[in-house]
Coordinates of C-alpha atoms in Angstrom, one line a residue:
M26 CA -50.5 -204.1 -115.0
K27 CA -48.1 -205.4 -117.6
A28 CA -47.0 -202.9 -120.3
P29 CA -47.4 -204.7 -123.6
D30 CA -44.5 -204.5 -126.2
S31 CA -45.0 -202.5 -129.3
P32 CA -44.3 -205.0 -132.1
A33 CA -43.7 -202.3 -134.7
T34 CA -41.0 -200.4 -132.9
G35 CA -39.9 -202.6 -130.1
R36 CA -40.8 -199.8 -127.7
L37 CA -42.4 -200.6 -124.3
L38 CA -45.7 -198.6 -123.9
M39 CA -46.1 -196.4 -120.9
V40 CA -48.6 -197.2 -118.1
P41 CA -50.3 -194.9 -115.6
R42 CA -48.5 -194.5 -112.3
L43 CA -48.9 -193.0 -108.9
R44 CA -46.8 -190.1 -107.5
G45 CA -43.7 -191.6 -105.9
P46 CA -40.9 -190.5 -103.5
A47 CA -38.7 -189.1 -106.3
E48 CA -41.4 -186.7 -107.4
P49 CA -41.7 -183.8 -104.8
L50 CA -45.1 -182.2 -104.6
G51 CA -45.5 -179.3 -106.9
M52 CA -42.4 -180.2 -109.1
D53 CA -42.1 -182.0 -112.5
P54 CA -41.1 -185.6 -112.1
I55 CA -37.6 -186.7 -113.0
S56 CA -37.5 -188.1 -116.5
V57 CA -35.5 -191.3 -117.1
L58 CA -34.8 -193.0 -120.4
V59 CA -34.1 -196.8 -120.2
V60 CA -32.4 -198.5 -123.2
D61 CA -31.9 -202.3 -123.1
E62 CA -32.1 -204.9 -125.9
E63 CA -33.9 -207.3 -123.5
P64 CA -37.6 -206.2 -123.1
G65 CA -37.8 -208.0 -119.8
I66 CA -34.9 -206.0 -118.3
A67 CA -36.3 -202.7 -119.7
L68 CA -39.7 -203.5 -118.3
L69 CA -38.2 -204.4 -114.9
C70 CA -36.2 -201.1 -114.7
K71 CA -39.3 -199.2 -115.7
R72 CA -41.4 -200.8 -113.0
M73 CA -38.8 -200.3 -110.3
L74 CA -38.2 -196.6 -111.2
T75 CA -41.8 -195.8 -111.7
R76 CA -42.7 -197.1 -108.2
A77 CA -39.9 -194.8 -106.9
G78 CA -41.6 -191.8 -108.5
Y79 CA -39.6 -191.4 -111.7
E80 CA -41.2 -190.7 -115.1
V81 CA -39.8 -193.5 -117.2
T82 CA -39.6 -194.2 -121.0
A83 CA -38.3 -197.7 -121.8
L84 CA -37.0 -198.6 -125.3
T85 CA -35.3 -201.6 -126.8
D86 CA -34.2 -200.0 -130.1
P87 CA -31.1 -197.8 -129.7
K88 CA -31.8 -196.0 -132.9
E89 CA -35.3 -195.1 -131.6
A90 CA -33.6 -194.0 -128.3
V91 CA -31.4 -191.6 -130.2
E92 CA -34.4 -190.2 -132.1
W93 CA -36.3 -189.9 -128.8
L94 CA -33.4 -187.9 -127.2
A95 CA -33.4 -185.5 -130.1
H96 CA -37.0 -184.4 -129.3
N97 CA -37.5 -185.1 -125.5
R98 CA -35.6 -184.1 -122.4
A99 CA -34.4 -186.6 -119.9
A100 CA -32.6 -186.1 -116.6
L101 CA -30.9 -189.6 -116.8
L102 CA -30.1 -192.2 -119.4
L103 CA -30.0 -195.8 -118.1
V104 CA -28.3 -197.8 -120.9
D105 CA -26.9 -201.3 -121.5
M106 CA -23.4 -201.2 -122.9
R107 CA -24.3 -204.3 -125.1
V108 CA -27.1 -203.3 -127.4
P109 CA -27.2 -204.5 -131.1
E110 CA -26.4 -202.3 -134.1
V111 CA -25.7 -199.2 -132.2
D112 CA -24.0 -200.2 -128.9
G113 CA -24.5 -198.5 -125.6
A114 CA -21.3 -196.4 -126.0
A115 CA -22.7 -194.9 -129.2
V116 CA -26.1 -194.2 -127.6
L117 CA -24.1 -192.5 -124.8
A118 CA -22.2 -190.4 -127.3
H119 CA -25.3 -189.3 -129.1
A120 CA -27.0 -188.4 -125.7
S121 CA -24.0 -186.3 -124.7
R122 CA -24.2 -184.4 -128.0
L123 CA -28.0 -183.9 -128.0
Q124 CA -28.4 -183.3 -124.2
P125 CA -24.9 -182.4 -122.8
E126 CA -26.2 -182.2 -119.2
I127 CA -27.9 -185.6 -119.1
A128 CA -26.8 -188.0 -116.3
V129 CA -25.8 -191.4 -117.6
L130 CA -26.0 -194.7 -115.7
V131 CA -24.5 -197.7 -117.5
M132 CA -25.9 -201.3 -117.0
T133 CA -23.6 -204.2 -117.7
G134 CA -23.7 -207.9 -117.1
L135 CA -20.0 -208.3 -117.6
G136 CA -18.9 -206.5 -114.5
T137 CA -15.3 -206.2 -115.8
L138 CA -12.9 -203.3 -115.1
D139 CA -12.6 -202.7 -118.8
T140 CA -16.3 -202.1 -119.2
A141 CA -16.3 -199.7 -116.3
N142 CA -13.3 -197.7 -117.6
R143 CA -14.9 -197.5 -121.1
A144 CA -18.2 -196.3 -119.6
F145 CA -16.5 -193.6 -117.5
R146 CA -14.3 -192.5 -120.4
Q147 CA -17.5 -191.9 -122.3
G148 CA -18.8 -189.6 -119.6
A149 CA -20.9 -192.0 -117.6
D150 CA -21.8 -190.9 -114.0
G151 CA -22.3 -194.4 -112.6
L152 CA -22.2 -198.2 -113.3
V153 CA -24.7 -200.8 -112.1
S154 CA -24.3 -204.6 -112.7
K155 CA -27.0 -206.9 -113.9
P156 CA -28.9 -208.8 -112.7
F157 CA -30.2 -206.6 -110.0
D158 CA -30.4 -208.1 -106.5
D159 CA -33.4 -205.9 -105.7
G160 CA -35.0 -202.6 -106.7
E161 CA -33.2 -200.7 -104.0
Q162 CA -29.8 -201.4 -105.7
L163 CA -31.0 -199.9 -108.9
I164 CA -32.8 -196.9 -107.2
A165 CA -29.7 -196.2 -105.2
A166 CA -27.5 -196.3 -108.3
V167 CA -29.9 -193.9 -110.2
Q168 CA -29.9 -191.5 -107.3
Q169 CA -26.1 -191.6 -107.0
A170 CA -25.7 -191.0 -110.7
L171 CA -28.0 -188.0 -110.6
T172 CA -26.2 -186.6 -107.6
D173 CA -22.8 -187.1 -109.2
S174 CA -24.0 -185.5 -112.4
Q175 CA -25.3 -182.5 -110.5
R176 CA -21.9 -182.2 -108.7
K177 CA -20.1 -182.2 -112.0
R178 CA -22.4 -179.4 -113.3
D179 CA -21.9 -177.4 -110.1
A180 CA -18.2 -177.8 -110.3
A181 CA -18.2 -176.7 -113.9
R182 CA -20.3 -173.6 -112.9
I183 CA -17.8 -172.7 -110.1
R184 CA -14.9 -173.0 -112.5
A185 CA -16.7 -170.8 -114.9
M186 CA -17.6 -168.2 -112.3
R187 CA -14.0 -167.7 -111.0
P188 CA -13.0 -165.5 -113.9
L189 CA -16.0 -163.3 -113.2
F190 CA -14.2 -161.7 -110.3
E191 CA -11.6 -160.3 -112.7
V192 CA -14.3 -159.4 -115.2
T193 CA -16.3 -157.5 -112.6
E194 CA -13.2 -155.5 -111.6
W195 CA -12.3 -154.3 -115.1
L196 CA -15.9 -153.8 -116.1
L197 CA -16.6 -151.5 -113.1
S198 CA -13.4 -149.7 -113.5
E199 CA -14.3 -148.5 -117.0
T200 CA -16.3 -145.3 -117.0
R201 CA -16.6 -144.6 -120.7
S202 CA -19.7 -146.1 -122.3
E203 CA -18.3 -146.9 -125.7
A204 CA -15.1 -148.5 -124.3
L205 CA -17.3 -150.5 -121.8
L206 CA -19.4 -151.9 -124.6
E207 CA -16.3 -153.2 -126.3
L208 CA -15.2 -154.9 -123.0
M209 CA -18.6 -156.5 -122.6
I210 CA -18.5 -158.1 -126.0
K211 CA -14.9 -159.3 -125.4
A212 CA -15.9 -160.8 -122.1
I213 CA -18.8 -162.7 -123.7
L214 CA -16.7 -164.1 -126.5
E215 CA -13.9 -165.2 -124.1
H216 CA -15.9 -166.7 -121.3
L217 CA -18.6 -168.4 -123.3
R218 CA -16.1 -169.6 -125.9
C219 CA -18.2 -168.3 -128.8
G220 CA -17.7 -166.5 -132.0
H221 CA -20.8 -164.3 -132.0
A222 CA -21.9 -161.7 -129.5
A223 CA -24.0 -158.6 -129.4
Y224 CA -25.7 -156.1 -127.2
Y225 CA -29.0 -154.5 -128.5
E226 CA -30.6 -151.6 -126.7
Y227 CA -34.0 -150.0 -127.1
S228 CA -34.0 -146.5 -128.5
A229 CA -37.1 -144.5 -127.5
A230 CA -36.2 -141.9 -130.1
E231 CA -36.2 -144.5 -133.0
G232 CA -38.9 -146.8 -131.4
R233 CA -36.8 -149.9 -132.0
F234 CA -33.8 -151.9 -130.8
I235 CA -30.5 -150.8 -132.2
L236 CA -27.2 -152.7 -132.2
R237 CA -24.9 -150.9 -129.7
A238 CA -21.9 -153.3 -130.0
G239 CA -21.3 -156.7 -131.5
Q240 CA -18.9 -159.1 -133.3
G241 CA -19.7 -161.9 -135.7
Q242 CA -23.2 -162.7 -137.0
Q243 CA -26.3 -161.3 -135.3
L244 CA -29.8 -162.6 -134.7
P245 CA -31.9 -159.4 -134.4
E246 CA -35.1 -161.4 -135.1
F247 CA -35.0 -162.9 -131.6
I248 CA -34.4 -159.6 -129.8
I249 CA -38.0 -158.4 -129.6
Q250 CA -39.2 -161.8 -128.7
V251 CA -36.8 -162.1 -125.7
D252 CA -37.5 -158.5 -124.6
A253 CA -41.3 -159.1 -124.7
S254 CA -41.0 -162.3 -122.7
G255 CA -38.6 -160.8 -120.2
A256 CA -37.0 -164.3 -119.8
P257 CA -33.6 -165.6 -120.9
L258 CA -33.6 -168.0 -123.9
L259 CA -31.3 -170.9 -124.7
I260 CA -31.6 -172.5 -128.2
N261 CA -29.5 -175.4 -129.5
S262 CA -30.0 -176.3 -133.1
T263 CA -29.8 -180.0 -132.2
G264 CA -31.6 -181.9 -129.4
P265 CA -34.9 -181.1 -127.7
G266 CA -36.3 -177.6 -128.3
E267 CA -38.9 -175.5 -130.0
A268 CA -38.8 -176.5 -133.7
S269 CA -39.5 -173.0 -135.0
N270 CA -36.6 -171.5 -133.0
Q271 CA -34.2 -174.2 -134.1
A272 CA -35.2 -173.8 -137.7
R273 CA -34.5 -170.0 -137.5
L274 CA -31.2 -170.8 -135.9
I275 CA -30.2 -173.3 -138.6
K276 CA -31.3 -170.8 -141.3
A277 CA -28.9 -168.3 -139.8
E278 CA -26.0 -170.8 -139.8
I279 CA -25.8 -170.6 -136.0
G280 CA -25.4 -173.8 -134.0
A281 CA -26.4 -172.5 -130.5
A282 CA -27.6 -169.2 -129.1
L283 CA -28.2 -167.5 -125.7
F284 CA -30.3 -164.4 -125.1
V285 CA -30.5 -162.5 -121.8
P286 CA -32.8 -159.4 -121.4
I287 CA -31.9 -156.7 -118.9
V288 CA -34.1 -153.9 -117.6
R289 CA -32.9 -150.8 -115.8
Q290 CA -34.6 -147.6 -114.8
K291 CA -33.3 -145.6 -117.8
F292 CA -32.7 -148.3 -120.4
R293 CA -33.4 -151.9 -121.4
G294 CA -31.5 -154.2 -123.7
V295 CA -30.7 -157.8 -124.7
F296 CA -27.4 -159.6 -124.7
F297 CA -26.7 -162.3 -127.3
A298 CA -24.1 -165.0 -127.5
G299 CA -23.8 -167.6 -130.4
R300 CA -21.7 -170.5 -131.5
Q301 CA -21.0 -171.7 -135.0
R302 CA -22.6 -174.9 -136.3
G303 CA -20.6 -178.0 -135.5
R304 CA -19.6 -176.7 -132.1
E305 CA -21.0 -178.1 -128.9
G306 CA -24.3 -176.7 -127.7
F307 CA -24.8 -174.3 -124.8
L308 CA -25.5 -175.7 -121.4
A309 CA -27.6 -174.3 -118.6
A310 CA -24.4 -173.3 -116.9
D311 CA -23.5 -171.1 -119.9
L312 CA -26.9 -169.4 -119.6
D313 CA -26.2 -168.8 -115.9
L314 CA -22.8 -167.3 -116.8
L315 CA -24.3 -165.0 -119.5
Q316 CA -27.0 -163.8 -117.0
I317 CA -24.3 -162.9 -114.5
L318 CA -22.2 -161.2 -117.1
A319 CA -25.3 -159.3 -118.3
R320 CA -26.2 -158.1 -114.8
Q321 CA -22.6 -157.0 -114.1
A322 CA -22.4 -155.3 -117.5
A323 CA -25.8 -153.6 -116.9
A324 CA -24.6 -152.2 -113.6
A325 CA -21.3 -151.1 -115.1
L326 CA -23.1 -149.5 -118.0
E327 CA -25.4 -147.7 -115.7
N328 CA -22.4 -146.4 -113.8
A329 CA -20.7 -145.4 -117.0
R330 CA -23.8 -143.4 -118.1
L331 CA -23.8 -141.6 -114.8
F332 CA -20.2 -140.7 -115.4
D333 CA -21.0 -139.6 -118.9
E334 CA -23.8 -137.4 -117.6
E335 CA -21.5 -136.0 -114.9
R336 CA -18.8 -135.3 -117.5
S337 CA -21.4 -133.6 -119.8
Y338 CA -22.6 -131.6 -116.8
V339 CA -19.1 -130.5 -115.9
R340 CA -18.4 -129.5 -119.5
Q341 CA -21.6 -127.4 -119.5
I342 CA -20.5 -125.8 -116.3
E343 CA -17.1 -125.1 -117.7
D344 CA -18.6 -123.7 -120.9
S345 CA -21.0 -121.5 -118.9
Q346 CA -18.2 -120.3 -116.7
A347 CA -16.1 -119.5 -119.8
A348 CA -19.0 -117.7 -121.3
L349 CA -19.5 -115.7 -118.1
L350 CA -15.8 -114.9 -118.0
Q351 CA -15.9 -113.7 -121.6
A352 CA -19.0 -111.7 -121.0
E353 CA -17.4 -110.0 -118.0
K354 CA -14.3 -109.2 -120.1
M355 CA -16.5 -107.6 -122.7
A356 CA -18.2 -105.6 -119.9
A357 CA -14.8 -104.5 -118.7
V358 CA -13.8 -103.5 -122.2
G359 CA -17.0 -101.5 -122.4
R360 CA -16.2 -99.7 -119.2
L361 CA -12.6 -99.0 -120.5
S362 CA -13.9 -97.8 -123.9
A363 CA -13.5 -94.1 -123.1
S364 CA -9.9 -94.6 -122.0
L365 CA -9.3 -96.8 -125.0
A366 CA -10.6 -94.2 -127.4
H367 CA -8.2 -91.7 -125.8
E368 CA -5.3 -94.1 -125.8
I369 CA -5.8 -94.9 -129.5
N370 CA -6.9 -91.4 -130.7
N371 CA -3.8 -89.6 -129.3
P372 CA -1.2 -91.7 -131.1
L373 CA -3.3 -91.5 -134.3
Q374 CA -3.4 -87.7 -134.2
S375 CA 0.3 -87.6 -133.6
I376 CA 0.9 -89.9 -136.5
Q377 CA -1.3 -87.9 -138.7
N378 CA 0.5 -84.6 -137.8
C379 CA 4.0 -86.1 -138.2
L380 CA 3.2 -87.5 -141.6
H381 CA 1.6 -84.2 -142.7
L382 CA 4.7 -82.2 -141.6
A383 CA 7.1 -84.8 -143.1
G384 CA 5.4 -84.3 -146.4
H385 CA 6.3 -80.6 -146.8
A386 CA 8.7 -80.2 -149.6
H387 CA 10.9 -77.5 -148.0
L388 CA 11.8 -79.6 -145.0
S389 CA 15.4 -80.7 -144.6
D390 CA 16.1 -84.4 -144.6
T391 CA 17.1 -84.3 -141.0
K392 CA 13.7 -82.9 -139.9
R393 CA 11.8 -85.2 -142.2
R394 CA 13.6 -88.2 -140.6
K395 CA 12.7 -86.8 -137.2
Y396 CA 9.0 -86.6 -138.0
V397 CA 9.0 -90.1 -139.5
E398 CA 10.8 -91.4 -136.4
M399 CA 8.1 -89.7 -134.2
A400 CA 5.4 -91.3 -136.3
R401 CA 7.1 -94.7 -136.0
S402 CA 7.3 -94.3 -132.2
E403 CA 3.6 -93.5 -132.0
V404 CA 2.7 -96.5 -134.1
E405 CA 4.7 -98.7 -131.7
H406 CA 2.8 -97.1 -128.8
L407 CA -0.5 -97.7 -130.5
S408 CA 0.5 -101.3 -131.3
V409 CA 1.3 -102.0 -127.7
T410 CA -2.0 -100.6 -126.5
V411 CA -4.0 -102.7 -129.0
R412 CA -2.0 -105.8 -128.2
R413 CA -2.7 -105.4 -124.5
M414 CA -6.4 -105.2 -125.2
L415 CA -6.4 -108.2 -127.5
D416 CA -4.5 -110.2 -125.0
F417 CA -7.0 -109.4 -122.4
Y418 CA -10.1 -109.8 -124.6
R419 CA -9.4 -113.0 -126.5
P420 CA -10.4 -116.3 -124.7
G421 CA -7.3 -117.8 -123.1
A422 CA -6.5 -121.5 -123.1
A423 CA -7.3 -123.0 -119.7
K424 CA -3.7 -124.2 -119.3
S425 CA -2.0 -123.8 -116.0
E426 CA 1.5 -122.4 -116.0
K427 CA 3.9 -120.8 -113.5
L428 CA 3.0 -117.1 -113.3
A429 CA 4.8 -114.1 -112.0
V430 CA 2.1 -112.3 -110.0
G431 CA 3.8 -109.0 -109.9
D432 CA 4.2 -108.8 -113.7
L433 CA 0.5 -109.8 -114.3
L434 CA -0.6 -107.1 -111.8
Q435 CA 1.5 -104.4 -113.4
Y436 CA 0.2 -105.4 -116.8
I437 CA -3.4 -104.8 -115.7
V438 CA -2.5 -101.6 -113.9
N439 CA -0.9 -100.2 -117.1
L440 CA -4.0 -101.2 -119.0
T441 CA -6.4 -99.3 -116.7
E442 CA -4.0 -96.5 -115.9
Q443 CA -5.4 -93.9 -118.2
Q444 CA -9.0 -94.4 -117.2
L445 CA -8.1 -94.3 -113.5
K446 CA -6.0 -91.1 -114.1
E447 CA -9.0 -89.4 -115.8
R448 CA -11.1 -90.0 -112.7
G449 CA -8.5 -88.7 -110.4
I450 CA -7.6 -92.1 -108.9
V451 CA -4.0 -92.6 -107.8
V452 CA -2.7 -96.1 -107.8
K453 CA 0.0 -97.0 -105.3
T454 CA 1.6 -100.4 -105.6
E455 CA 3.8 -102.0 -103.1
V456 CA 4.7 -105.4 -104.6
P457 CA 8.2 -106.9 -104.2
A458 CA 10.0 -107.6 -107.4
K459 CA 10.6 -111.2 -106.4
L460 CA 7.6 -113.2 -105.3
P461 CA 7.1 -116.9 -105.4
G462 CA 5.6 -118.1 -108.7
V463 CA 2.0 -119.3 -108.6
L464 CA 0.5 -122.1 -110.7
G465 CA -2.5 -120.7 -112.6
V466 CA -4.3 -119.8 -115.9
R467 CA -2.8 -116.5 -117.0
S468 CA -6.0 -115.0 -118.5
Q469 CA -8.1 -116.0 -115.5
V470 CA -5.7 -114.4 -113.0
Q471 CA -5.6 -111.3 -115.1
Q472 CA -9.4 -111.3 -115.0
V473 CA -9.4 -111.3 -111.2
F474 CA -7.0 -108.3 -111.0
M475 CA -9.0 -106.4 -113.6
N476 CA -12.3 -107.0 -111.8
L477 CA -10.9 -105.8 -108.5
I478 CA -9.4 -102.7 -110.0
L479 CA -12.6 -101.8 -111.8
N480 CA -14.5 -102.5 -108.7
A481 CA -12.4 -99.9 -106.9
Y482 CA -12.8 -97.5 -109.9
D483 CA -16.6 -97.7 -109.5
A484 CA -16.3 -97.2 -105.7
M485 CA -14.5 -93.9 -106.1
P486 CA -16.5 -91.7 -108.6
A487 CA -14.9 -88.5 -107.3
G488 CA -11.4 -89.9 -107.3
G489 CA -9.3 -91.3 -104.5
V490 CA -6.5 -93.7 -103.9
L491 CA -6.2 -97.4 -104.7
Q492 CA -3.5 -99.2 -102.8
I493 CA -2.3 -102.6 -103.9
A494 CA 0.1 -104.4 -101.5
G495 CA 1.6 -107.8 -102.1
H496 CA 3.9 -110.1 -100.2
A497 CA 5.0 -113.7 -99.9
T498 CA 3.2 -115.7 -97.3
K499 CA 3.2 -119.3 -96.1
G500 CA 2.4 -121.4 -99.1
G501 CA 1.9 -118.7 -101.6
V502 CA 1.3 -115.0 -102.4
E503 CA -1.1 -112.6 -100.9
L504 CA -2.4 -109.3 -102.5
V505 CA -4.6 -106.7 -100.8
F506 CA -6.6 -104.3 -102.9
E507 CA -7.7 -101.3 -100.8
D508 CA -9.7 -98.3 -102.1
S509 CA -10.6 -95.0 -100.4
G510 CA -14.3 -95.2 -101.3
Q511 CA -17.3 -95.4 -99.1
G512 CA -16.8 -99.1 -98.3
I513 CA -19.4 -101.9 -98.1
A514 CA -22.1 -101.8 -95.5
P515 CA -21.6 -104.7 -92.9
E516 CA -25.1 -106.1 -93.6
L517 CA -24.1 -106.5 -97.3
A518 CA -20.7 -108.0 -96.7
S519 CA -21.9 -111.6 -96.8
S520 CA -23.5 -111.1 -100.2
V521 CA -20.8 -109.5 -102.2
F522 CA -19.6 -112.7 -103.9
E523 CA -23.1 -113.9 -104.8
P524 CA -23.9 -113.9 -108.5
F525 CA -25.9 -110.9 -109.7
F526 CA -25.5 -109.1 -106.4
S527 CA -24.5 -105.5 -107.1
T528 CA -24.7 -102.2 -105.2
K529 CA -24.0 -100.2 -108.5
E530 CA -26.8 -99.1 -110.7
G531 CA -26.6 -101.1 -113.9
G532 CA -23.9 -103.4 -112.5
S533 CA -23.9 -107.1 -113.7
G534 CA -23.2 -108.5 -110.3
L535 CA -20.8 -111.0 -111.8
G536 CA -17.4 -109.5 -111.4
L537 CA -16.7 -110.5 -107.8
A538 CA -18.6 -113.8 -108.1
I539 CA -16.5 -114.9 -111.1
S540 CA -13.3 -113.7 -109.4
Y541 CA -14.2 -115.7 -106.3
N542 CA -14.8 -118.9 -108.4
I543 CA -11.5 -118.4 -110.3
V544 CA -9.5 -118.0 -107.2
A545 CA -11.2 -121.0 -105.6
A546 CA -10.5 -123.1 -108.7
H547 CA -6.8 -122.2 -108.3
G548 CA -6.8 -123.5 -104.7
G549 CA -6.7 -120.0 -103.3
K550 CA -9.0 -117.6 -101.5
L551 CA -10.7 -114.3 -102.2
E552 CA -12.3 -112.5 -99.2
L553 CA -13.6 -109.2 -98.1
L554 CA -11.6 -108.0 -95.1
P555 CA -13.5 -106.5 -92.2
D556 CA -14.4 -102.8 -92.4
H557 CA -11.7 -100.6 -90.9
G558 CA -13.4 -97.2 -91.5
R559 CA -12.0 -96.3 -94.9
G560 CA -13.1 -98.0 -98.1
A561 CA -13.2 -101.7 -99.0
R562 CA -10.3 -104.2 -98.7
F563 CA -10.1 -107.4 -100.7
R564 CA -7.5 -110.0 -100.0
V565 CA -6.4 -112.5 -102.7
F566 CA -4.3 -115.5 -101.8
L567 CA -2.9 -117.7 -104.5
P568 CA -0.9 -120.9 -103.6
A569 CA 2.6 -121.3 -104.9
G570 CA 3.2 -124.2 -107.3
E571 CA 5.1 -125.7 -110.1
A572 CA 3.9 -126.2 -113.6
T573 CA 3.0 -129.7 -114.6

């Protein structure tokens, strides 16, 4: 059946057709636009391509062809280079602007090298000479042009994907969420050659999408739409597309936009990329690229959040441990309170007596100076005692430094000396003056020594002997604390370092547990040595090291 010409527009009307070989079952037919000033040639091309299974629109007016391309999608443009008013090259240029991925097959009756060069410089994918010998020649040229166009797009995709290997590496190497968001936006701007980018994420607390990171102008009005559809969206302000979306884009002064939703177990968001008006539109390859970037970024963001949670958990553990350490210090201070009262009260009484005597009018200057000097000496003694307790009580900075173990041990022995003496406990220390320095936190190592001495104090209510021996060993320093108490029953030996385990009435059960964790954190070892028939023996090993 002949398709009659439309006298008003010069457009060849469409005719019904049967499914052909170029239209696979279950797929949309391939759309072809034919533009030729000669209605007979246009009709001939239409008939040949329709029989081959293509969906064909044939036009003789190039201006109408440009208008058609602005509102309809075509896989291939078959155009004559010699059309009036607007030549084939101009139609080709408009087609490339409106539909950048369209394949172009140029028809020419000239058959000259100049015509071919001009066509290929304009972006044509193939050239076919008129008149056609038969339909197979045209069909073969169309198929080859479509194949070559697809190869160009595939090659462009491959070139675009190459930088993604580097992007993946530095995205996955960043474990801080905020820094990662900045890298994500930078990657979108760079690899999609655009001036606008953003990442929106849904906040369950606020019940809406919030901007997590972005640069340039944003299009929040599209975010809910894309999230609801769950599908990526490509919008160019020119060419075929949904008019309402294009109008919203133009109103926002954006020339092209891409949106990609992501959904993860713990969050969902939308990535956006936009180009200024006047720039080339986005291609399907650009949407593919953003989808890959979005998936990589989502995986990296998920990893970063896991790291953030881990860091937060570690901080909580550290804070809890610090609180336990401080609580145990307070408990130790409570247990030393009687001794402290004695240590402080005696110097105060001496000071009071000396000042009282020094105030007598009949005293000679020599005796008055003597009483004042005695008072000053007691004040110094009192100051040292208070300073020791403050140094032990106040939270210490968790900064590792090179420590002299012998000096730290003697400091704690001096601090507990009065209380131990009042209970009849004799402390014997055998620690060489020169031991290898250990790398550790001063206040924490002091805490370990304090806990072990007070543990021995509690084990000898009727008095006894506490022996502390130290020596250098391979890789560090070893100290053994041995009391003459009743010892620890073998069946309880495996539980002494467990939190809240205590054999003492009213004991917190934290002293040994905290000490064990402190020593382990220093790379050392705290252990209960086997029962040897007289009291309990605890061994502390601290590795030698240099301050960093």
